[in-house]
């Protein structure tokens, strides 16, 4: 796709230089809003208002939604009030709310001034819901039907009011705003008797979410049930909006990125990598690096405590990286598996005993295999090949025992910490590799030197 | 959701014990296929065939699709040929192809024997495409329209043939199987003149994918364009199927899980955690653990090489874990950011110089901040508070210089390796934390001891 845009850009740049605006317009209107926004993003920002004005009204609004925040801001600042009104009028309420959330205060004032009173009210309603809640990502524009309507009347209503709705394919049956059921346009078209009422054909088994539900679980539900949209109800069970599959897809992508960033010890950011400047990246990365560096004081203290042992058997030092890395890797394998399963809703807190028992058995298998391989390596490579006479059988035994125990401890900590974190209301992804590595490091060094002291001295 | 299922299960178990089958049926038919499958999964497997036979034909087939493979296999083995035919007839072709792919050979034979010749042909066609390609996940059941049809004729065609199609909402306009454009049911309903032809209202700017396109990029495209479905064309540009948004959601989820597993040094698996037995987990985890343990031989060799320095200045040992962990964390921050951006298609190989330059500047900021904090910590905590007189200013300088350099090297390696891997045709996620940690460990130790030798001896 990127390559496709790249050649188009070059063409458009040439056409722009030659001021061939009607050709540019002809090219742009063959394109998809997401692609037009992509091309605009690559051109010089000062050309954007000019190009944007070439687009027909509806395409302009659709393209506007797909643009990055910085370009949207630039455009709005250049808009006359009537131009701004035209764009705002074409936006769906949830997109308008997103826009208002991301713009600076003076721009927001202008946007709200141009929205009609009904839309202004709806934008404000959406903005009142907490961040990442179902309410904050829903749209209030959906098709509602009355239970007494006939199929024919329902289709007429859809044809009359559907043009402004984000999806017309799932319609919600309400009475006094209470959600009774849903019908799909497929149901309406496939029923051969146009005089049947909506009540007779609607599906009463309607799954809804509350406005305060977490957006991630809403996305999971849409994906699980393969629905086009999920209705959102308030605390009095009155229908207030819908969340559509395309919003759910964005949420799934964002939440996976957020988990991955947290797992790697970063503060999640909504900016893409290329959009982030060096200082953004620094702010994302330095907190955990500092915290983890300081917490390494404990490993340092443990090593200081065993200074005398290290002086006598310097060879012990050379296995520290191997032990620490194996422990860290074992722990992060478990923690990452558990974090992902928690995200996907595959496991619950009451599964913890079952999970710990499974991890203990897995750790036993991994520990035995690793120790055996390690013993073979120490004897064959270090002792025979590299002729390191300090690697005695006793030393090898110490290393292998420490390794097996480290793997066991790492896997138990790795699987429990994320689950406990979730139970306590923290994001389990924070408990991933870097955090667990630091704990496992300290434990593995302690185990190593205790075993060494017992066997070698 | 899980809690909801939990109470339902208890009720159903009680009803089952009391053999109240008609009540069970009444309960089940109020539920969604995904939920019924979830409940079945939790009950004793031998009860499933009995419960399954209570479901009406269509709901039974929909529930069947949502079940885990093991339960599907158990059911099929218990089915009579006519029961099997009823289920297979109700399946969409892509679901049937999935089923055939996952079942053992003797079960596959029975399934194909019950499918009608047309479906058998279509299943075989889908199975011929490589794993993870667009062709392998598409369905061949879509609504196709002719360009000369009027809107009225088109709606009639949809009503007549739509019942068996996975989505009716986007219809594809074809002539001699060549894809000319698409119309949505919304377009059809919103156009007020029923005598207009499809050709007049269709959108000719149709975005399609080839059968061999990677499923991940198809999912990205569906998410980018907010389409309900994308048409799939063969090498002769003839339309062969569609991929719907719900399949794209599953792909996005699976691909994110696969990336996360690879990043944590595991062989990806399609089984969920609770479904995996201990030996599955062992096989997933041991290869990388073994490889990384063996590769730690290099760090051991470096430490052995500087044995004499370590004997004189044992205090140097106590900073090894801090240096290694900080290096590892810095490297994995960069690699994980880059891997995710590559997955989302945000960066390309030609961005590499720009990325390295950004990482170098970020590393400089992080390195300075970390070194300063580390110096302060060494002076205040180790020297003043813990009264460790061996932590001289010279030692502190060695540690801080080594730390800054390690961060720099870690970030450069961390951002370049995944991009180079992708360029060479490997999955960049393999180049994440564990792999980079091992390399960065070796580099950081080398840097540390070289600086130590230069300053302290």
PDB file of C-alpha atoms in Angstrom, chain B residues 35-262:
ATOM      1  CA  UNK B  35     -22.499 -18.455  24.522  1.00  0.00           C
ATOM      2  CA  UNK B  36     -24.052 -21.883  23.953  1.00  0.00           C
ATOM      3  CA  UNK B  37     -20.689 -23.152  22.713  1.00  0.00           C
ATOM      4  CA  UNK B  38     -19.037 -21.637  25.811  1.00  0.00           C
ATOM      5  CA  UNK B  39     -21.466 -23.437  28.125  1.00  0.00           C
ATOM      6  CA  UNK B  40     -21.097 -26.769  26.303  1.00  0.00           C
ATOM      7  CA  UNK B  41     -17.338 -26.471  26.651  1.00  0.00           C
ATOM      8  CA  UNK B  42     -17.721 -26.364  30.433  1.00  0.00           C
ATOM      9  CA  UNK B  43     -20.077 -29.342  30.781  1.00  0.00           C
ATOM     10  CA  UNK B  44     -19.040 -32.989  30.719  1.00  0.00           C
ATOM     11  CA  UNK B  45     -18.189 -33.849  27.085  1.00  0.00           C
ATOM     12  CA  UNK B  46     -20.399 -36.983  27.029  1.00  0.00           C
ATOM     13  CA  UNK B  47     -23.475 -34.776  27.593  1.00  0.00           C
ATOM     14  CA  UNK B  48     -22.740 -32.587  24.560  1.00  0.00           C
ATOM     15  CA  UNK B  49     -24.309 -34.775  21.816  1.00  0.00           C
ATOM     16  CA  UNK B  50     -27.510 -35.009  23.832  1.00  0.00           C
ATOM     17  CA  UNK B  51     -27.669 -31.227  24.361  1.00  0.00           C
ATOM     18  CA  UNK B  52     -26.652 -30.482  20.790  1.00  0.00           C
ATOM     19  CA  UNK B  53     -29.600 -32.512  19.462  1.00  0.00           C
ATOM     20  CA  UNK B  54     -31.972 -30.267  21.409  1.00  0.00           C
ATOM     21  CA  UNK B  55     -30.989 -27.244  19.293  1.00  0.00           C
ATOM     22  CA  UNK B  56     -32.983 -26.204  16.208  1.00  0.00           C
ATOM     23  CA  UNK B  57     -31.121 -26.960  12.961  1.00  0.00           C
ATOM     24  CA  UNK B  58     -29.774 -23.494  12.176  1.00  0.00           C
ATOM     25  CA  UNK B  59     -28.796 -22.626  15.754  1.00  0.00           C
ATOM     26  CA  UNK B  60     -27.106 -26.030  15.981  1.00  0.00           C
ATOM     27  CA  UNK B  61     -24.908 -25.272  12.970  1.00  0.00           C
ATOM     28  CA  UNK B  62     -24.052 -21.784  14.253  1.00  0.00           C
ATOM     29  CA  UNK B  63     -23.169 -23.192  17.670  1.00  0.00           C
ATOM     30  CA  UNK B  64     -21.077 -25.915  16.052  1.00  0.00           C
ATOM     31  CA  UNK B  65     -18.873 -23.291  14.322  1.00  0.00           C
ATOM     32  CA  UNK B  66     -18.181 -21.552  17.644  1.00  0.00           C
ATOM     33  CA  UNK B  67     -17.008 -24.753  19.395  1.00  0.00           C
ATOM     34  CA  UNK B  68     -13.429 -25.789  20.066  1.00  0.00           C
ATOM     35  CA  UNK B  69     -11.961 -28.418  17.760  1.00  0.00           C
ATOM     36  CA  UNK B  70     -11.974 -31.244  20.324  1.00  0.00           C
ATOM     37  CA  UNK B  71     -15.696 -30.886  20.985  1.00  0.00           C
ATOM     38  CA  UNK B  72     -16.469 -30.655  17.246  1.00  0.00           C
ATOM     39  CA  UNK B  73     -14.578 -33.886  16.664  1.00  0.00           C
ATOM     40  CA  UNK B  74     -16.417 -35.624  19.496  1.00  0.00           C
ATOM     41  CA  UNK B  75     -19.764 -34.515  18.074  1.00  0.00           C
ATOM     42  CA  UNK B  76     -19.009 -35.565  14.508  1.00  0.00           C
ATOM     43  CA  UNK B  77     -17.911 -38.993  15.673  1.00  0.00           C
ATOM     44  CA  UNK B  78     -21.292 -39.447  17.329  1.00  0.00           C
ATOM     45  CA  UNK B  79     -23.341 -38.061  14.415  1.00  0.00           C
ATOM     46  CA  UNK B  80     -25.273 -40.261  12.044  1.00  0.00           C
ATOM     47  CA  UNK B  81     -24.618 -39.460   8.382  1.00  0.00           C
ATOM     48  CA  UNK B  82     -27.883 -37.551   8.071  1.00  0.00           C
ATOM     49  CA  UNK B  83     -27.159 -35.511  11.203  1.00  0.00           C
ATOM     50  CA  UNK B  84     -23.734 -34.659   9.850  1.00  0.00           C
ATOM     51  CA  UNK B  85     -25.249 -33.639   6.507  1.00  0.00           C
ATOM     52  CA  UNK B  86     -27.663 -31.274   8.259  1.00  0.00           C
ATOM     53  CA  UNK B  87     -24.825 -29.470  10.043  1.00  0.00           C
ATOM     54  CA  UNK B  88     -22.522 -29.357   7.013  1.00  0.00           C
ATOM     55  CA  UNK B  89     -25.326 -27.984   4.827  1.00  0.00           C
ATOM     56  CA  UNK B  90     -25.818 -25.048   7.188  1.00  0.00           C
ATOM     57  CA  UNK B  91     -22.109 -24.110   7.351  1.00  0.00           C
ATOM     58  CA  UNK B  92     -20.631 -21.275   5.333  1.00  0.00           C
ATOM     59  CA  UNK B  93     -17.921 -22.528   2.993  1.00  0.00           C
ATOM     60  CA  UNK B  94     -15.067 -20.846   4.878  1.00  0.00           C
ATOM     61  CA  UNK B  95     -16.190 -22.385   8.165  1.00  0.00           C
ATOM     62  CA  UNK B  96     -16.469 -25.794   6.492  1.00  0.00           C
ATOM     63  CA  UNK B  97     -12.945 -25.385   5.087  1.00  0.00           C
ATOM     64  CA  UNK B  98     -11.641 -24.486   8.564  1.00  0.00           C
ATOM     65  CA  UNK B  99     -13.304 -27.594   9.939  1.00  0.00           C
ATOM     66  CA  UNK B 100     -11.813 -29.853   7.283  1.00  0.00           C
ATOM     67  CA  UNK B 101      -8.377 -28.384   7.962  1.00  0.00           C
ATOM     68  CA  UNK B 102      -8.510 -29.163  11.653  1.00  0.00           C
ATOM     69  CA  UNK B 103     -10.075 -32.639  11.697  1.00  0.00           C
ATOM     70  CA  UNK B 104      -8.218 -35.955  11.413  1.00  0.00           C
ATOM     71  CA  UNK B 105      -8.315 -37.695   8.013  1.00  0.00           C
ATOM     72  CA  UNK B 106     -11.088 -40.210   8.755  1.00  0.00           C
ATOM     73  CA  UNK B 107     -13.414 -37.437   9.981  1.00  0.00           C
ATOM     74  CA  UNK B 108     -12.589 -35.286   6.928  1.00  0.00           C
ATOM     75  CA  UNK B 109     -13.627 -38.128   4.645  1.00  0.00           C
ATOM     76  CA  UNK B 110     -17.041 -38.310   6.325  1.00  0.00           C
ATOM     77  CA  UNK B 111     -17.512 -34.517   6.175  1.00  0.00           C
ATOM     78  CA  UNK B 112     -16.677 -34.275   2.468  1.00  0.00           C
ATOM     79  CA  UNK B 113     -18.963 -37.243   1.733  1.00  0.00           C
ATOM     80  CA  UNK B 114     -21.888 -35.316   3.244  1.00  0.00           C
ATOM     81  CA  UNK B 115     -21.178 -31.972   1.541  1.00  0.00           C
ATOM     82  CA  UNK B 116     -22.955 -31.369  -1.754  1.00  0.00           C
ATOM     83  CA  UNK B 117     -20.698 -31.463  -4.881  1.00  0.00           C
ATOM     84  CA  UNK B 118     -20.664 -27.645  -5.242  1.00  0.00           C
ATOM     85  CA  UNK B 119     -19.572 -27.115  -1.637  1.00  0.00           C
ATOM     86  CA  UNK B 120     -17.006 -29.930  -1.876  1.00  0.00           C
ATOM     87  CA  UNK B 121     -15.502 -28.170  -4.886  1.00  0.00           C
ATOM     88  CA  UNK B 122     -15.391 -24.831  -3.068  1.00  0.00           C
ATOM     89  CA  UNK B 123     -13.878 -26.322   0.085  1.00  0.00           C
ATOM     90  CA  UNK B 124     -11.147 -27.941  -1.960  1.00  0.00           C
ATOM     91  CA  UNK B 125     -10.467 -24.663  -3.728  1.00  0.00           C
ATOM     92  CA  UNK B 126      -9.997 -22.799  -0.444  1.00  0.00           C
ATOM     93  CA  UNK B 127      -7.803 -25.570   0.944  1.00  0.00           C
ATOM     94  CA  UNK B 128      -5.458 -25.237  -2.024  1.00  0.00           C
ATOM     95  CA  UNK B 129      -4.301 -21.739  -0.954  1.00  0.00           C
ATOM     96  CA  UNK B 130      -1.237 -21.430   1.277  1.00  0.00           C
ATOM     97  CA  UNK B 131      -1.736 -21.101   5.037  1.00  0.00           C
ATOM     98  CA  UNK B 132      -2.355 -17.526   6.230  1.00  0.00           C
ATOM     99  CA  UNK B 133      -3.126 -16.316   2.696  1.00  0.00           C
ATOM    100  CA  UNK B 134      -6.244 -14.343   1.801  1.00  0.00           C
ATOM    101  CA  UNK B 135      -7.460 -17.324  -0.248  1.00  0.00           C
ATOM    102  CA  UNK B 136      -7.312 -19.632   2.749  1.00  0.00           C
ATOM    103  CA  UNK B 137      -9.604 -17.469   4.905  1.00  0.00           C
ATOM    104  CA  UNK B 138     -12.031 -16.132   2.288  1.00  0.00           C
ATOM    105  CA  UNK B 139     -15.543 -17.392   1.719  1.00  0.00           C
ATOM    106  CA  UNK B 140     -16.856 -18.038  -1.768  1.00  0.00           C
ATOM    107  CA  UNK B 141     -20.408 -17.100  -0.781  1.00  0.00           C
ATOM    108  CA  UNK B 142     -21.086 -13.478  -1.665  1.00  0.00           C
ATOM    109  CA  UNK B 143     -23.798 -11.591  -3.525  1.00  0.00           C
ATOM    110  CA  UNK B 144     -22.857 -10.735  -7.106  1.00  0.00           C
ATOM    111  CA  UNK B 145     -24.864  -8.365  -9.275  1.00  0.00           C
ATOM    112  CA  UNK B 146     -24.797  -7.590 -12.997  1.00  0.00           C
ATOM    113  CA  UNK B 147     -24.143  -3.971 -14.072  1.00  0.00           C
ATOM    114  CA  UNK B 148     -27.333  -3.805 -16.189  1.00  0.00           C
ATOM    115  CA  UNK B 149     -29.679  -4.758 -13.346  1.00  0.00           C
ATOM    116  CA  UNK B 150     -32.026  -2.092 -12.007  1.00  0.00           C
ATOM    117  CA  UNK B 151     -32.048  -1.356  -8.295  1.00  0.00           C
ATOM    118  CA  UNK B 152     -35.369  -3.105  -8.014  1.00  0.00           C
ATOM    119  CA  UNK B 153     -34.017  -6.240  -9.702  1.00  0.00           C
ATOM    120  CA  UNK B 154     -30.922  -6.122  -7.505  1.00  0.00           C
ATOM    121  CA  UNK B 155     -32.984  -5.989  -4.308  1.00  0.00           C
ATOM    122  CA  UNK B 156     -35.081  -8.892  -5.581  1.00  0.00           C
ATOM    123  CA  UNK B 157     -31.930 -10.898  -6.303  1.00  0.00           C
ATOM    124  CA  UNK B 158     -30.581 -10.203  -2.823  1.00  0.00           C
ATOM    125  CA  UNK B 159     -33.888 -11.299  -1.255  1.00  0.00           C
ATOM    126  CA  UNK B 160     -33.852 -14.489  -3.312  1.00  0.00           C
ATOM    127  CA  UNK B 161     -30.204 -15.556  -2.907  1.00  0.00           C
ATOM    128  CA  UNK B 162     -28.992 -13.669   0.158  1.00  0.00           C
ATOM    129  CA  UNK B 163     -30.031 -16.142   2.818  1.00  0.00           C
ATOM    130  CA  UNK B 164     -26.966 -18.350   2.262  1.00  0.00           C
ATOM    131  CA  UNK B 165     -24.450 -15.524   1.932  1.00  0.00           C
ATOM    132  CA  UNK B 166     -22.120 -14.542   4.741  1.00  0.00           C
ATOM    133  CA  UNK B 167     -22.865 -10.852   4.157  1.00  0.00           C
ATOM    134  CA  UNK B 168     -25.455  -9.316   1.898  1.00  0.00           C
ATOM    135  CA  UNK B 169     -24.614  -5.723   2.773  1.00  0.00           C
ATOM    136  CA  UNK B 170     -21.826  -5.270   0.263  1.00  0.00           C
ATOM    137  CA  UNK B 171     -22.651  -6.682  -3.175  1.00  0.00           C
ATOM    138  CA  UNK B 172     -20.086  -7.020  -5.925  1.00  0.00           C
ATOM    139  CA  UNK B 173     -20.772  -6.065  -9.525  1.00  0.00           C
ATOM    140  CA  UNK B 174     -19.205  -8.559 -11.912  1.00  0.00           C
ATOM    141  CA  UNK B 175     -19.303  -9.347 -15.607  1.00  0.00           C
ATOM    142  CA  UNK B 176     -17.755 -12.631 -16.734  1.00  0.00           C
ATOM    143  CA  UNK B 177     -16.417 -12.908 -13.171  1.00  0.00           C
ATOM    144  CA  UNK B 178     -14.423  -9.702 -13.663  1.00  0.00           C
ATOM    145  CA  UNK B 179     -14.893  -7.314 -10.743  1.00  0.00           C
ATOM    146  CA  UNK B 180     -16.286  -3.959 -11.932  1.00  0.00           C
ATOM    147  CA  UNK B 181     -17.380  -2.275  -8.709  1.00  0.00           C
ATOM    148  CA  UNK B 182     -19.493  -2.626  -5.613  1.00  0.00           C
ATOM    149  CA  UNK B 183     -22.772  -1.334  -4.183  1.00  0.00           C
ATOM    150  CA  UNK B 184     -23.901  -1.471  -0.590  1.00  0.00           C
ATOM    151  CA  UNK B 185     -27.423  -2.308   0.505  1.00  0.00           C
ATOM    152  CA  UNK B 186     -27.422   1.185   2.042  1.00  0.00           C
ATOM    153  CA  UNK B 187     -26.822   2.650  -1.446  1.00  0.00           C
ATOM    154  CA  UNK B 188     -29.632   0.492  -2.833  1.00  0.00           C
ATOM    155  CA  UNK B 189     -32.077   1.537  -0.117  1.00  0.00           C
ATOM    156  CA  UNK B 190     -31.106   5.210  -0.151  1.00  0.00           C
ATOM    157  CA  UNK B 191     -31.438   5.663  -3.914  1.00  0.00           C
ATOM    158  CA  UNK B 192     -34.978   6.846  -4.491  1.00  0.00           C
ATOM    159  CA  UNK B 193     -35.247   5.893  -8.140  1.00  0.00           C
ATOM    160  CA  UNK B 194     -35.768   2.107  -8.371  1.00  0.00           C
ATOM    161  CA  UNK B 195     -35.260   2.107 -12.147  1.00  0.00           C
ATOM    162  CA  UNK B 196     -31.672   3.307 -12.029  1.00  0.00           C
ATOM    163  CA  UNK B 197     -29.183   0.623 -12.981  1.00  0.00           C
ATOM    164  CA  UNK B 198     -26.485  -0.818 -10.768  1.00  0.00           C
ATOM    165  CA  UNK B 199     -23.909   0.520 -13.203  1.00  0.00           C
ATOM    166  CA  UNK B 200     -25.096   4.074 -12.511  1.00  0.00           C
ATOM    167  CA  UNK B 201     -24.839   3.886  -8.743  1.00  0.00           C
ATOM    168  CA  UNK B 202     -21.967   1.446  -8.197  1.00  0.00           C
ATOM    169  CA  UNK B 203     -18.641   2.593  -6.776  1.00  0.00           C
ATOM    170  CA  UNK B 204     -16.015   1.740  -9.386  1.00  0.00           C
ATOM    171  CA  UNK B 205     -13.159   2.562  -7.044  1.00  0.00           C
ATOM    172  CA  UNK B 206     -13.121  -0.962  -5.627  1.00  0.00           C
ATOM    173  CA  UNK B 207     -10.200  -2.098  -3.499  1.00  0.00           C
ATOM    174  CA  UNK B 208      -9.440  -5.809  -3.780  1.00  0.00           C
ATOM    175  CA  UNK B 209      -6.752  -8.192  -2.584  1.00  0.00           C
ATOM    176  CA  UNK B 210      -5.129 -11.121  -4.336  1.00  0.00           C
ATOM    177  CA  UNK B 211      -5.655 -14.687  -3.126  1.00  0.00           C
ATOM    178  CA  UNK B 212      -2.002 -14.896  -2.090  1.00  0.00           C
ATOM    179  CA  UNK B 213      -1.959 -11.670  -0.030  1.00  0.00           C
ATOM    180  CA  UNK B 214      -0.931 -12.205   3.602  1.00  0.00           C
ATOM    181  CA  UNK B 215      -3.949 -12.396   5.923  1.00  0.00           C
ATOM    182  CA  UNK B 216      -2.397  -9.839   8.287  1.00  0.00           C
ATOM    183  CA  UNK B 217      -2.270  -7.136   5.641  1.00  0.00           C
ATOM    184  CA  UNK B 218      -5.842  -7.952   4.588  1.00  0.00           C
ATOM    185  CA  UNK B 219      -6.937  -7.407   8.192  1.00  0.00           C
ATOM    186  CA  UNK B 220      -5.005  -4.114   8.262  1.00  0.00           C
ATOM    187  CA  UNK B 221      -6.767  -2.976   5.092  1.00  0.00           C
ATOM    188  CA  UNK B 222     -10.241  -3.821   6.381  1.00  0.00           C
ATOM    189  CA  UNK B 223      -9.445  -1.914   9.556  1.00  0.00           C
ATOM    190  CA  UNK B 224      -8.008   1.054   7.642  1.00  0.00           C
ATOM    191  CA  UNK B 225     -10.932   1.427   5.241  1.00  0.00           C
ATOM    192  CA  UNK B 226     -13.684   0.413   7.711  1.00  0.00           C
ATOM    193  CA  UNK B 227     -15.112  -1.997   5.134  1.00  0.00           C
ATOM    194  CA  UNK B 228     -17.510  -4.803   5.974  1.00  0.00           C
ATOM    195  CA  UNK B 229     -15.797  -7.053   3.454  1.00  0.00           C
ATOM    196  CA  UNK B 230     -12.968  -7.013   0.919  1.00  0.00           C
ATOM    197  CA  UNK B 231     -13.225  -8.831  -2.428  1.00  0.00           C
ATOM    198  CA  UNK B 232     -10.522 -11.384  -3.268  1.00  0.00           C
ATOM    199  CA  UNK B 233      -9.417 -11.735  -6.901  1.00  0.00           C
ATOM    200  CA  UNK B 234      -7.242 -14.339  -8.595  1.00  0.00           C
ATOM    201  CA  UNK B 235      -4.197 -13.646 -10.772  1.00  0.00           C
ATOM    202  CA  UNK B 236      -6.482 -12.997 -13.768  1.00  0.00           C
ATOM    203  CA  UNK B 237      -8.358 -10.321 -11.773  1.00  0.00           C
ATOM    204  CA  UNK B 238     -11.448 -12.516 -11.568  1.00  0.00           C
ATOM    205  CA  UNK B 239     -13.409 -12.365  -8.348  1.00  0.00           C
ATOM    206  CA  UNK B 240     -13.209 -15.582  -6.297  1.00  0.00           C
ATOM    207  CA  UNK B 241     -14.446 -14.650  -2.821  1.00  0.00           C
ATOM    208  CA  UNK B 242     -14.694 -12.164   0.007  1.00  0.00           C
ATOM    209  CA  UNK B 243     -13.125 -11.723   3.427  1.00  0.00           C
ATOM    210  CA  UNK B 244     -15.497 -10.304   6.031  1.00  0.00           C
ATOM    211  CA  UNK B 245     -14.731  -8.020   8.989  1.00  0.00           C
ATOM    212  CA  UNK B 246     -15.334 -10.746  11.573  1.00  0.00           C
ATOM    213  CA  UNK B 247     -12.631 -12.940  10.014  1.00  0.00           C
ATOM    214  CA  UNK B 248     -10.342  -9.879   9.969  1.00  0.00           C
ATOM    215  CA  UNK B 249     -10.941  -9.358  13.695  1.00  0.00           C
ATOM    216  CA  UNK B 250      -9.955 -12.950  14.430  1.00  0.00           C
ATOM    217  CA  UNK B 251      -6.839 -12.551  12.287  1.00  0.00           C
ATOM    218  CA  UNK B 252      -5.860  -9.323  14.079  1.00  0.00           C
ATOM    219  CA  UNK B 253      -6.220 -11.014  17.450  1.00  0.00           C
ATOM    220  CA  UNK B 254      -4.296 -14.121  16.388  1.00  0.00           C
ATOM    221  CA  UNK B 255      -1.501 -12.126  14.767  1.00  0.00           C
ATOM    222  CA  UNK B 256      -1.081  -9.895  17.828  1.00  0.00           C
ATOM    223  CA  UNK B 257      -0.918 -12.992  20.046  1.00  0.00           C
ATOM    224  CA  UNK B 258       1.619 -14.594  17.706  1.00  0.00           C
ATOM    225  CA  UNK B 259       3.809 -11.468  17.763  1.00  0.00           C
ATOM    226  CA  UNK B 260       3.633 -11.277  21.548  1.00  0.00           C
ATOM    227  CA  UNK B 261       4.577 -14.955  21.904  1.00  0.00           C
ATOM    228  CA  UNK B 262       7.497 -14.601  19.506  1.00  0.00           C
TER     229      UNK B 262
END
